[in-house]
Short mmCIF file of C-alpha atoms and ligand atoms in Angstrom, two decimals:
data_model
loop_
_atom_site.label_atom_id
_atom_site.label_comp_id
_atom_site.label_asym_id
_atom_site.label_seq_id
_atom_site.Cartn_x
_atom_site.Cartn_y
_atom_site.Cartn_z
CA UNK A 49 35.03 19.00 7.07
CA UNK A 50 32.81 17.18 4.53
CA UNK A 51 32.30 13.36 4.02
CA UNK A 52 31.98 11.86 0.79
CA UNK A 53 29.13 9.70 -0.54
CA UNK A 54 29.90 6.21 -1.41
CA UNK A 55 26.22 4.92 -1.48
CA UNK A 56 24.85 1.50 -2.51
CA UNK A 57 21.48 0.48 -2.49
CA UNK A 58 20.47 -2.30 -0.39
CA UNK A 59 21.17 -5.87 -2.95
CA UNK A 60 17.13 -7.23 -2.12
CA UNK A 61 15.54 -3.89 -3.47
CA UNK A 62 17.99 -3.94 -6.78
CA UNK A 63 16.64 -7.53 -7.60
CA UNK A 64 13.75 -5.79 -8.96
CA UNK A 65 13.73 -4.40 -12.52
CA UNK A 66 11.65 -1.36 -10.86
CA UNK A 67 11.84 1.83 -12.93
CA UNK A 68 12.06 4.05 -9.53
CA UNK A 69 14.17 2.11 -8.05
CA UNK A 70 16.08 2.14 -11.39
CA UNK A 71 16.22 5.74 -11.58
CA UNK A 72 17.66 5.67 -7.75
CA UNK A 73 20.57 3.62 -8.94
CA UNK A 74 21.58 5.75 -11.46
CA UNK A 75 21.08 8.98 -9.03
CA UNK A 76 23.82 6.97 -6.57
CA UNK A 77 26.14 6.42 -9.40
CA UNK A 78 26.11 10.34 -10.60
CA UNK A 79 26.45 11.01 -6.80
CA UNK A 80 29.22 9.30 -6.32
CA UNK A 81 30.69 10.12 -9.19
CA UNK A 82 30.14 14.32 -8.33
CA UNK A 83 32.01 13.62 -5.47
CA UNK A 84 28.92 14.73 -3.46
CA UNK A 85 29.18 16.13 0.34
CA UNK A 86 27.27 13.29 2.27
CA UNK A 87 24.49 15.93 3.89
CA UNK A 88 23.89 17.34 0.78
CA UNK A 89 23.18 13.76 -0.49
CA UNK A 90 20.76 13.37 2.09
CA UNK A 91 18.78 16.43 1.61
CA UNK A 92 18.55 15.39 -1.99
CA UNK A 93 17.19 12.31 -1.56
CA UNK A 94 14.47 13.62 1.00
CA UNK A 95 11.31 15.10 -0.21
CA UNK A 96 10.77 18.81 0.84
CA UNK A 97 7.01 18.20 1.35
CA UNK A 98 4.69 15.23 1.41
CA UNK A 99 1.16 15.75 1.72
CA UNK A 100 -1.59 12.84 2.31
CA UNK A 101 -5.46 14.41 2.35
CA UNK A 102 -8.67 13.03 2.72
CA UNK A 103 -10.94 13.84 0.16
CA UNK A 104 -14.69 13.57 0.45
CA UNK A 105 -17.32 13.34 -1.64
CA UNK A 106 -21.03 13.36 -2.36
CA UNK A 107 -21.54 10.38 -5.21
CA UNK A 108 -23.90 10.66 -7.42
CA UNK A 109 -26.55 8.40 -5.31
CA UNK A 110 -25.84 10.34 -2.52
CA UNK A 111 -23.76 8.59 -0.53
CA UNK A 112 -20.15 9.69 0.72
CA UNK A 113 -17.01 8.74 -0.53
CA UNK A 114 -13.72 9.45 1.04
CA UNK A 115 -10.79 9.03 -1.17
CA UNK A 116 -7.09 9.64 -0.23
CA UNK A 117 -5.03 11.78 -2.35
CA UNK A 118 -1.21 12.98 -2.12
CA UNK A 119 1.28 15.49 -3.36
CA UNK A 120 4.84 15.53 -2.69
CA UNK A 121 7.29 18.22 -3.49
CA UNK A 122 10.92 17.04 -3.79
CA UNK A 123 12.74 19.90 -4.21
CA UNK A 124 12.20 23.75 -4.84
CA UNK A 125 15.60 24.78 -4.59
CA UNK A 126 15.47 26.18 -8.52
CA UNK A 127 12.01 27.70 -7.69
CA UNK A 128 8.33 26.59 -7.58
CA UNK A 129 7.83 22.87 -8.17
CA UNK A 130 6.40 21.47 -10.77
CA UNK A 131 4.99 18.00 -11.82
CA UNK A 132 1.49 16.05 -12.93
CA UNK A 133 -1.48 14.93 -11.00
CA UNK A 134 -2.74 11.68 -11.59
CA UNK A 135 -5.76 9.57 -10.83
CA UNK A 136 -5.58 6.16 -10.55
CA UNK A 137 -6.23 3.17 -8.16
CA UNK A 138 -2.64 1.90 -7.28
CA UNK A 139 -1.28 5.49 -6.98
CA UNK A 140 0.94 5.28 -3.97
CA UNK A 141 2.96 8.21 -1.61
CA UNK A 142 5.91 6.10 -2.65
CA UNK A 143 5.28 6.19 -6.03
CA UNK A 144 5.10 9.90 -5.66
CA UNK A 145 7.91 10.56 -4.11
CA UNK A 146 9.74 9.10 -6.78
CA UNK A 147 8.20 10.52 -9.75
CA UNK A 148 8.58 13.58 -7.71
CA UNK A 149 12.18 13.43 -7.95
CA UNK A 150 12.27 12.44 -11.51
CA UNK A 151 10.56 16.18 -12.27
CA UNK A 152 13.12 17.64 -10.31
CA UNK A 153 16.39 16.13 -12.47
CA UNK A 154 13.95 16.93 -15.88
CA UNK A 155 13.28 20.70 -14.78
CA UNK A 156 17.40 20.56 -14.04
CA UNK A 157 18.72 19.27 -17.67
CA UNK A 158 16.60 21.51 -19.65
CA UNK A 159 17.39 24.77 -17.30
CA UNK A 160 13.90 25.44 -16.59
CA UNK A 161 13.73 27.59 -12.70
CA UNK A 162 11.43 24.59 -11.34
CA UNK A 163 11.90 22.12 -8.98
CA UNK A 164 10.16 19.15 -9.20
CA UNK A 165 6.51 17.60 -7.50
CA UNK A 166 3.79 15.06 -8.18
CA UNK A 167 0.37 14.31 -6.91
CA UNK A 168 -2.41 12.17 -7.32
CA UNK A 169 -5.49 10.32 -6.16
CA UNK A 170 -5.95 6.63 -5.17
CA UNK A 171 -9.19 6.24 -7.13
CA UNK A 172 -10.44 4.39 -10.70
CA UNK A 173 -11.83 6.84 -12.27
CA UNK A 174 -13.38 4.44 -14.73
CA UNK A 175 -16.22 4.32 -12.14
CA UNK A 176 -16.75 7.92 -11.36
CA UNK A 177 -18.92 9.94 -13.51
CA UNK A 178 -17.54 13.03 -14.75
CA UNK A 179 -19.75 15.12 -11.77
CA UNK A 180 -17.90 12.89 -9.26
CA UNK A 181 -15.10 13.25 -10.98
CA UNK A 182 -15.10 17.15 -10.45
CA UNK A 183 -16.26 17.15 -7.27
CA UNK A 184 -13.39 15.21 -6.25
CA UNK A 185 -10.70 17.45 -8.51
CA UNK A 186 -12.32 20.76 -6.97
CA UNK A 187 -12.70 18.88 -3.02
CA UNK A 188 -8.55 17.76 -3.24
CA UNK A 189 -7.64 21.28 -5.32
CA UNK A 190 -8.94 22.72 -1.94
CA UNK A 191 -7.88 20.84 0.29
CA UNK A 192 -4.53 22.04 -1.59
CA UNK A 193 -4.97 25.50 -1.01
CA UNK A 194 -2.00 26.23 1.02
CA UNK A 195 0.40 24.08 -1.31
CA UNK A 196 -1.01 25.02 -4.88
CA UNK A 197 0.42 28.36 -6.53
CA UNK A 198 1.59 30.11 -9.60
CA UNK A 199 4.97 30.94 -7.23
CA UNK A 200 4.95 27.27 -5.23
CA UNK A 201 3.53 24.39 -7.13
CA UNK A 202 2.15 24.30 -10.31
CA UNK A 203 0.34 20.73 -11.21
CA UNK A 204 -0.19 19.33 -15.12
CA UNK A 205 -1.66 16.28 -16.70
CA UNK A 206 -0.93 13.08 -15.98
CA UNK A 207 -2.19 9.29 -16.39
CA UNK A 208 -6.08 9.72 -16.38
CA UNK A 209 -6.00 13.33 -15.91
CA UNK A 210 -6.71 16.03 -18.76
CA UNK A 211 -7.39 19.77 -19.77
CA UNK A 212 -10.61 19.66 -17.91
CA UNK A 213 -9.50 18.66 -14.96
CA UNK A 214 -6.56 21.23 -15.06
CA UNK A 215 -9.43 23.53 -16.13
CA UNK A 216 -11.19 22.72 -12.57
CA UNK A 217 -8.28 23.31 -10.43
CA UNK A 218 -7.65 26.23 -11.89
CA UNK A 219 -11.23 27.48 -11.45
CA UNK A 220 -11.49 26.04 -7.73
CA UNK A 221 -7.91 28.12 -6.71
CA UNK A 222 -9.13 31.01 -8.65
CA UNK A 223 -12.07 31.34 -6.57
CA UNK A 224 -10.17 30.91 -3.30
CA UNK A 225 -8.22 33.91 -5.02
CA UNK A 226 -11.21 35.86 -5.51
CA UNK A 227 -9.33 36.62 -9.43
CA UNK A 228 -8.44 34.35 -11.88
CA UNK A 229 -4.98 32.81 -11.84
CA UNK A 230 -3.94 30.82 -14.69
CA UNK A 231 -0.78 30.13 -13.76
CA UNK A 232 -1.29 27.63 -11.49
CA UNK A 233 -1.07 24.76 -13.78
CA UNK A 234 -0.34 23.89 -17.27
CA UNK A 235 -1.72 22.22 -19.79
CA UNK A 236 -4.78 24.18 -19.56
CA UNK A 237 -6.91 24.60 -22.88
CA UNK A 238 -6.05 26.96 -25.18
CA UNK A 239 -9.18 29.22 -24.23
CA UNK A 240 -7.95 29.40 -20.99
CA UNK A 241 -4.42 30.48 -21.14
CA UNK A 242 -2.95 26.81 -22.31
CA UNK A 243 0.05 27.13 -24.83
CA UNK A 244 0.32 26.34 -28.34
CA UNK A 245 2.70 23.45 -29.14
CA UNK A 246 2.17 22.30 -25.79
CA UNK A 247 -0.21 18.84 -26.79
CA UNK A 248 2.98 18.17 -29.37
CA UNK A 249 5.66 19.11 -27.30
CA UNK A 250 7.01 16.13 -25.78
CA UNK A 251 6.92 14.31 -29.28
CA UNK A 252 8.42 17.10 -30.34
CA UNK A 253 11.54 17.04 -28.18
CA UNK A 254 12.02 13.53 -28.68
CA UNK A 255 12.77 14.31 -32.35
CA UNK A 256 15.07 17.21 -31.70
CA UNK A 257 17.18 14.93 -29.74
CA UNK A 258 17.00 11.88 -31.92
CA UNK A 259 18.22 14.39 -34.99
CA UNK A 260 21.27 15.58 -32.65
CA UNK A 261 22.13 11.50 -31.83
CA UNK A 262 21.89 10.89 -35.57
CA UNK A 263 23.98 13.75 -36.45
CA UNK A 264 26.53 12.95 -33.69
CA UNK A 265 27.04 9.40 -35.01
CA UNK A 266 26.98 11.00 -38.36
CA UNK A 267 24.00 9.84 -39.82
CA UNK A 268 22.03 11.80 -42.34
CA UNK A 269 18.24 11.81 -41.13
CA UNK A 270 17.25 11.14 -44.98
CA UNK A 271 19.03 8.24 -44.75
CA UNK A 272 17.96 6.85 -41.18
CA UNK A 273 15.60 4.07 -40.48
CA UNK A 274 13.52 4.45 -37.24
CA UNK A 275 11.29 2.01 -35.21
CA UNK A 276 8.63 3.56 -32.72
CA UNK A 277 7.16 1.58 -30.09
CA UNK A 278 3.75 3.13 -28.27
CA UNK A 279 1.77 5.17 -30.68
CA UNK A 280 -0.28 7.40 -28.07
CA UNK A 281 0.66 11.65 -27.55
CA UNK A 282 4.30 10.49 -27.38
CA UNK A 283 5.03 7.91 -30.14
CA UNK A 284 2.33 9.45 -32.98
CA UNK A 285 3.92 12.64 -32.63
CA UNK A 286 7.71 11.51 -32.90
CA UNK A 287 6.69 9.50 -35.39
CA UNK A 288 4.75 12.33 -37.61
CA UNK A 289 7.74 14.85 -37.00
CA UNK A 290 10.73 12.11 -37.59
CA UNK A 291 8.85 11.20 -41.00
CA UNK A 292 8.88 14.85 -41.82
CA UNK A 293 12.74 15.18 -41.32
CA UNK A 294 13.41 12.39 -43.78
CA UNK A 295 14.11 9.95 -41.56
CA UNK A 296 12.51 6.07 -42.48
CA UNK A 297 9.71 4.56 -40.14
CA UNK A 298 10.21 1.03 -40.42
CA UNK A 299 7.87 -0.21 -37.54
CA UNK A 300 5.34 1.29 -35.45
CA UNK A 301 3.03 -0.81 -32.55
CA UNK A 302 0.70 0.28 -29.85
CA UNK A 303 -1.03 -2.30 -27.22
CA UNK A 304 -2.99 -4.48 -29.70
CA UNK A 305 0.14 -5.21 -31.80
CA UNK A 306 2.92 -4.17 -34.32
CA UNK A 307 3.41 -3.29 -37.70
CA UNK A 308 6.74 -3.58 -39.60
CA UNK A 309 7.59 -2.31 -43.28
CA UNK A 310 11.05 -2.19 -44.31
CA UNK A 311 10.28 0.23 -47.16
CA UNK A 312 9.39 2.58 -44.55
CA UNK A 313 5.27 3.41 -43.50
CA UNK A 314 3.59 6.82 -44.45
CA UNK A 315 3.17 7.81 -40.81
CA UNK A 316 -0.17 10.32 -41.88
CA UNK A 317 -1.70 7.77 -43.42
CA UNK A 318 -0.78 5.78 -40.45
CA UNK A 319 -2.50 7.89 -38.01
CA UNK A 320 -5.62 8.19 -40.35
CA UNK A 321 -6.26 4.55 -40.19
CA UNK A 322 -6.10 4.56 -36.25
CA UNK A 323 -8.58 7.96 -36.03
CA UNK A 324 -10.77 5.65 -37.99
CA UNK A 325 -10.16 2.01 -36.23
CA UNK A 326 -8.61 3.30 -32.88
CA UNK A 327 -5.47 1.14 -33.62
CA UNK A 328 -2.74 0.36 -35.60
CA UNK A 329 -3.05 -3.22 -35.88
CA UNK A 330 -4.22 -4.90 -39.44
CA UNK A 331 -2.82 -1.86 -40.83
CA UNK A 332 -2.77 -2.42 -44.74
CA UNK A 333 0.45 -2.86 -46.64
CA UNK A 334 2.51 -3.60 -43.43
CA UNK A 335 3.42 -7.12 -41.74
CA UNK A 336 1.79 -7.65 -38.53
CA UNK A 337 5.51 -8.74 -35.99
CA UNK A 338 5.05 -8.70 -32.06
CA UNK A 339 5.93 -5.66 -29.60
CA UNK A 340 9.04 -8.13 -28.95
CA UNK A 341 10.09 -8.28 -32.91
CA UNK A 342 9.41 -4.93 -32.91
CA UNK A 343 11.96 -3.96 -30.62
CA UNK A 344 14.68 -6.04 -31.74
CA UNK A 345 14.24 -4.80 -35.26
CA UNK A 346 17.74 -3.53 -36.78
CA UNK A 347 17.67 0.29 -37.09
CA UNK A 348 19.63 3.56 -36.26
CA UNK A 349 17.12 5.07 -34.03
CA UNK A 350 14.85 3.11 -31.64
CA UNK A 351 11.97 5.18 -29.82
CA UNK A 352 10.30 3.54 -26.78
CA UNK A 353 7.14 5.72 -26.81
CA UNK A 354 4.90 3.01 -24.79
CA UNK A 355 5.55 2.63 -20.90
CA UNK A 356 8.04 1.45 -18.61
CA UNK A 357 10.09 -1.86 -17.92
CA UNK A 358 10.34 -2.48 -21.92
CA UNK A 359 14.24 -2.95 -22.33
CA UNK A 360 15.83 -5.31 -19.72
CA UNK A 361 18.20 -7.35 -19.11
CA UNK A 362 16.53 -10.30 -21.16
CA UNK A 363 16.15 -8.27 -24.52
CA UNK A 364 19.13 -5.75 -24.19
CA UNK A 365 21.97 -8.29 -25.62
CA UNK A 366 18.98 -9.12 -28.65
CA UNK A 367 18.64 -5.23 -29.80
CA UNK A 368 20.44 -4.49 -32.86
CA UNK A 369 19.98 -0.28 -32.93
CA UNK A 370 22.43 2.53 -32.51
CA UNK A 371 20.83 4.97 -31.12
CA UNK A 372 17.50 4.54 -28.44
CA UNK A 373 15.50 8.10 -27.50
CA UNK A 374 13.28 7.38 -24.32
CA UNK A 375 10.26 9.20 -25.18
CA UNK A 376 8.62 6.87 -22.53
CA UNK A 377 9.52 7.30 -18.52
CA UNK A 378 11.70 4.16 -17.66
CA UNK A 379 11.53 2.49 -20.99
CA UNK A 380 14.42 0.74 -19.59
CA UNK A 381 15.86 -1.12 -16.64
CA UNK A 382 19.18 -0.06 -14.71
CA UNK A 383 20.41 -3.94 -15.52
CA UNK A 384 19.84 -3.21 -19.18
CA UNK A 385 22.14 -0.47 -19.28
CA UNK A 386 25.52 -1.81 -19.12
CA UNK A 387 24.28 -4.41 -22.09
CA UNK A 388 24.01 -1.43 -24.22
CA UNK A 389 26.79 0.47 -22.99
CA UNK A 390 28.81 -2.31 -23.76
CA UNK A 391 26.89 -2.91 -27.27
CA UNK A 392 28.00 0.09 -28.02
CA UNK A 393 24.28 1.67 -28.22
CA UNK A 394 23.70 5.69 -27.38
CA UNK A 395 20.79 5.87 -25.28
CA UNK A 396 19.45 9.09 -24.84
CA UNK A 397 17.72 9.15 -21.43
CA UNK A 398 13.89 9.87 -20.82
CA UNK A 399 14.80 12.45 -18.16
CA UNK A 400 16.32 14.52 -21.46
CA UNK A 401 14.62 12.53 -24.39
CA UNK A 402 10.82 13.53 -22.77
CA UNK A 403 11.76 16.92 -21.05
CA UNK A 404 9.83 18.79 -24.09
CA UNK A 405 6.50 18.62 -22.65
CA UNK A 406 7.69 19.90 -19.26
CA UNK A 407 9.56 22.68 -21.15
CA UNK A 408 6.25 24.18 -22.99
CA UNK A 409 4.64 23.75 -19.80
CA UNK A 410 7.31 26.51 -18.43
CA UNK A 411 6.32 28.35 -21.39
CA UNK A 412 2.83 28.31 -20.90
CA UNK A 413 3.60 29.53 -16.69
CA UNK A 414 5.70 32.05 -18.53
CA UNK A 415 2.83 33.54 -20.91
CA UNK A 416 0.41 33.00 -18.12
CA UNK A 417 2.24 35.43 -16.06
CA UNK A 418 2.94 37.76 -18.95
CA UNK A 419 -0.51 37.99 -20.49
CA UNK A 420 1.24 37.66 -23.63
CA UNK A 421 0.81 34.69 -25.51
CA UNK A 422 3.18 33.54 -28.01
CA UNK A 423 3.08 31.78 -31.75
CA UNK A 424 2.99 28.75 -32.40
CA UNK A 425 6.44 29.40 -34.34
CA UNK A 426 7.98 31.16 -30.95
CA UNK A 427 7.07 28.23 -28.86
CA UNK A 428 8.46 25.57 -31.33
CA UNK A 429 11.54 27.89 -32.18
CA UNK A 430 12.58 28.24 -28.58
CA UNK A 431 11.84 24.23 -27.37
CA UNK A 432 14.29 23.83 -30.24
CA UNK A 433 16.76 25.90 -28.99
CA UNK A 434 16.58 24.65 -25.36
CA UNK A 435 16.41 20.83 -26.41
CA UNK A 436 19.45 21.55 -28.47
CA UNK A 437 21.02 23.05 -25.62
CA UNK A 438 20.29 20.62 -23.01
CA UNK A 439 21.25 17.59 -25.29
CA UNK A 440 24.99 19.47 -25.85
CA UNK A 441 25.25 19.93 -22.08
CA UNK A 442 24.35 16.26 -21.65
CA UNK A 443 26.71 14.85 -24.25
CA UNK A 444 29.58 17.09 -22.80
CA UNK A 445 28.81 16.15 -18.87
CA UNK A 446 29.07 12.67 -19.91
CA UNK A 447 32.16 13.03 -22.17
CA UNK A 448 34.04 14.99 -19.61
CA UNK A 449 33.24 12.15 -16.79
CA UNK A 450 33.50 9.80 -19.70
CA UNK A 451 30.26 7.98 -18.57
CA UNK A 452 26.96 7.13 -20.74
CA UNK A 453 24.77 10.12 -21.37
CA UNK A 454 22.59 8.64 -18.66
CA UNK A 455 24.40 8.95 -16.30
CA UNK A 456 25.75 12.24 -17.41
CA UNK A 457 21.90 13.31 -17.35
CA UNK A 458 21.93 12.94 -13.81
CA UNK A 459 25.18 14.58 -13.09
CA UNK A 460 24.41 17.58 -15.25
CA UNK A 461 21.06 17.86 -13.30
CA UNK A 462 22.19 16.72 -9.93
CA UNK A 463 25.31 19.48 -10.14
CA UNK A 464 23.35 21.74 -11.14
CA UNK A 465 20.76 21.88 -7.72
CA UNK A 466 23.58 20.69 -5.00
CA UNK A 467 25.42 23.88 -6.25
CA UNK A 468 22.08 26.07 -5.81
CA UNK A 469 21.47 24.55 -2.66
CA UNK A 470 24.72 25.21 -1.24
CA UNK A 471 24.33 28.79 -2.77
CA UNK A 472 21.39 29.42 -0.88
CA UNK A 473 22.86 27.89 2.22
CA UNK A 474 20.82 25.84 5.15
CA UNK A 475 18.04 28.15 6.70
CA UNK A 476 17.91 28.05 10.16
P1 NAD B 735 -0.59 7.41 -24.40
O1 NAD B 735 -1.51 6.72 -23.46
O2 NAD B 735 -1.09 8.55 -25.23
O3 NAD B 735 0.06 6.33 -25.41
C1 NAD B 735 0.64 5.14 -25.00
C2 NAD B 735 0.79 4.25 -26.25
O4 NAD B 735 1.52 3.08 -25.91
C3 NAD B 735 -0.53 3.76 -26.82
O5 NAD B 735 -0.43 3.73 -28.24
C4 NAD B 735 -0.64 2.34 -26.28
O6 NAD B 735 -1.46 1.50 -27.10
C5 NAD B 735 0.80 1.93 -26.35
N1 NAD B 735 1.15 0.80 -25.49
C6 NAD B 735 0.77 0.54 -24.21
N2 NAD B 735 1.32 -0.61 -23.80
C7 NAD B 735 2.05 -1.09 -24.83
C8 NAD B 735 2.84 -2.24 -25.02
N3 NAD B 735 2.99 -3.14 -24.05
N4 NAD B 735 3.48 -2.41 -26.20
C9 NAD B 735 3.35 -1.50 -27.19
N5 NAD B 735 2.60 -0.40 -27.08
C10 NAD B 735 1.95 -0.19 -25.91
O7 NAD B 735 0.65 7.88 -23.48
P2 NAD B 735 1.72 9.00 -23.80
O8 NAD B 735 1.27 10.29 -23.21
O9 NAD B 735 2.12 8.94 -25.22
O10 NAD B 735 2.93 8.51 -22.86
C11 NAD B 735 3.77 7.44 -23.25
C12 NAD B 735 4.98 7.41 -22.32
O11 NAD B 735 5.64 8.68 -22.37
C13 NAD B 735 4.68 7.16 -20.85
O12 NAD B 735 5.76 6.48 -20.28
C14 NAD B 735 4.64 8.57 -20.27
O13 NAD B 735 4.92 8.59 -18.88
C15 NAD B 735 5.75 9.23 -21.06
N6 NAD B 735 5.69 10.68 -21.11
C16 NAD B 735 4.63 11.31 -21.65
C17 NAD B 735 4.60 12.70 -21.70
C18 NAD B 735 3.48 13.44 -22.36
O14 NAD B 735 3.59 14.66 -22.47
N7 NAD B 735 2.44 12.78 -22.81
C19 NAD B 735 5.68 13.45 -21.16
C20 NAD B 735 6.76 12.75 -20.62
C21 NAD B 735 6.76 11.38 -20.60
#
């Protein structure tokens, strides 16, 4: 005898426009609408592992520093888990746990055998020099020993964290190994077993689905107009690769402002001028609008590239594009989205839009294992193919349960590890 779910979050928490607590909505509403058994529910929504360490440190004057640092592991039903380690001073176990879960839906849609983790370290590593700063990467990779692995939990990059630090864990668990295992994160430089394609590839993805939205509203790329918002890894890259397919870059901002040119902006020119001037702003033979202009700019595709929390419930109603791709992670607000829905807009969610960069991560695991590394053609034929893929199993979920593609996101993804779970059956 099972019970069904009928879940609602508590009203207080859902006053917030939080992005987690955002996501969690939209995991209830897939749940309920999967039908889901009530215990299965509740293994979902409960980390598999949560780990808090103390990390000390010798500082550079000599003194020690004890720093706390977490990782959580949501799932691993669909194998090892796999997410980014970040350092910064508000990270939180709560935060983790729900980025944590996010990595497990992502790894779902795009069919990749992971299951999904995150980590970090409460510090600001503004003030640590780049000694401290790898004595405190090598002291936590450590004091990770037992949860780090090629075959149980592979970290990445993540806000404030880079190729050298990856390069340090991987060192630190390679000497616990006594040989050198690569595998045990991504995005790793090249000279150590890192993956071509991989510094594009979430860019990348976000214009493989934006050309599927256009064609599915039947829009010619040649013929689109597009607006970026955020132009870091993310937002340059869409940009760059949307321009290439034909498709019109109207406006483009990043932190210190926006710039808006309705006879479209040469995006390599574009990034030239911020190599030389580190931004975008005062960029010649544009219009300098606000980030809030920017976004309600009319176009056919709108890319929120920047950070969280950007489309709510006070600018939904004002937006006047067809399509949005969420390149960012929570770009927008569970109260925005029945203001679009009912705008009519197709908003392709970040936990499908931004699942490229997580894919070539799996392919770099995969070469690491192989000791065969691939083109840069192989790796950008085969995101295309499993982008493609995952958007046409999105768009299907969501017809069949005649929901937004959100939503059908999470059922796709939810489905698809409640059915593995209850494959594998409760160990005990
Ligand atoms: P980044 O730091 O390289 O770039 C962020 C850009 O956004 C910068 O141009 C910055 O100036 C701009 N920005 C910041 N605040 C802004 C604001 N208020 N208005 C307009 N622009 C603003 O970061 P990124 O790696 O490109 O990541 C961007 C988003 O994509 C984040 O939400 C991140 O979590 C998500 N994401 C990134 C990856 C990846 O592989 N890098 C993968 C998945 C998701």
């Amino acid at each position: 005898m099972t019970t069904q779910v009928n879940y609602k979050e508590p009203a207080p928490i859902m006053n917030k426009e939080n992005p987690f607590e955002s996501m969690m909505e939209r995991f209830d509403t897939a749940v309920n609408l999967l039908g889901l058994d009530v215990g299965i529910y509740k293994y979902l929504k409960s980390p598999t592992k949560q780990v808090i360490t103390s990390i000390p440190i010798i500082m550079d004057n000599g003194n020690i520093e004890v720093f706390e640092g977490y990782r959580v592991i949501h799932n691993d039903v669909l194998g090892p888990s796999k997410g980014g380690i970040r350092y910064a001073p508000d990270v939180t176990l709560d935060e983790m746990k729900a980025l944590a879960a996010w990595m497990t839906w992502k790894c779902s849609i795009v069919n990749i055998p992971f299951g999904g983790a995150k980590g970090g370290i409460k510090c600001d590593p503004t003030k640590l020099s780049i000694h401290e700063l790898e004595r405190l990467t090598r002291r936590f990779t450590a004091n990770m020993l037992d949860v780090f692995g090629p075959e149980r939990d592979i970290p990445a990059p993540d806000m404030n964290t880079n190729e050298q630090t990856m390069a340090w864990i991987m060192d630190t668990y390679s000497m616990h190994s006594k040989r050198t295992v690569t595998g045990v994160v991504t995005g790793k430089p090249m000279i150590l077993g890192g993956s071509h394609g991989r510094r594009e590839a979430t860019g990348r993805g976000v214009m493989i689905v934006s050309v599927a939205a256009l064609q599915k509203l039947g829009i010619k790329s040649t013929e689109a107009t597009a607006v970026v918002q955020g132009f870091g890894n993310v937002g340059s890259i869409a940009a760059q690769l949307l321009h290439e397919q034909g498709v019109k870059i109207i406006a483009l901002s990043d932190i210190n402002g926006a710039i808006y040119n309705p006879k479209g902006l040469v995006i390599p020119e574009v990034i030239n001028y911020v190599e030389r001037n580190s931004t975008l702003a005062k960029f010649p033979g544009a219009e300098a609008i606000t980030n809030e202009e920017l976004l309600e700019l009319e176009c056919d595709l709108l890319v929120p590239a920047a950070k969280e929390d950007q489309i709510t419930s006070k600018n939904a109603s004002k937006l006047k594009c067809k399509i949005i791709a969420e390149g960012a992670n929570g770009p927008t607000t569970a109260k925005a989205d029945p203001i679009l829905q009912e705008k009519g807009v197709l908003v392709i969610p970040d936990i499908l839009a931004n699942a490229g960069g997580v894919t070539v991560s799996y392919f770099e695991w995969v070469q690491d294992r192989m000791g065969f590394f691939w083109t840069l053609n192989r790796v950008n034929t085969r995101l295309e193919r499993m982008m493609d893929e995952a958007f046409v199993n999105v768009y299907k979920t969501a017809a069949k349960y005649d929901v937004p593609l959100r939503i059908g996101a999470y059922i796709l993804a939810i489905d698809k590890v409640a059915k593995t779970l209850k494959l594998r059956g409760i160990y005990a």
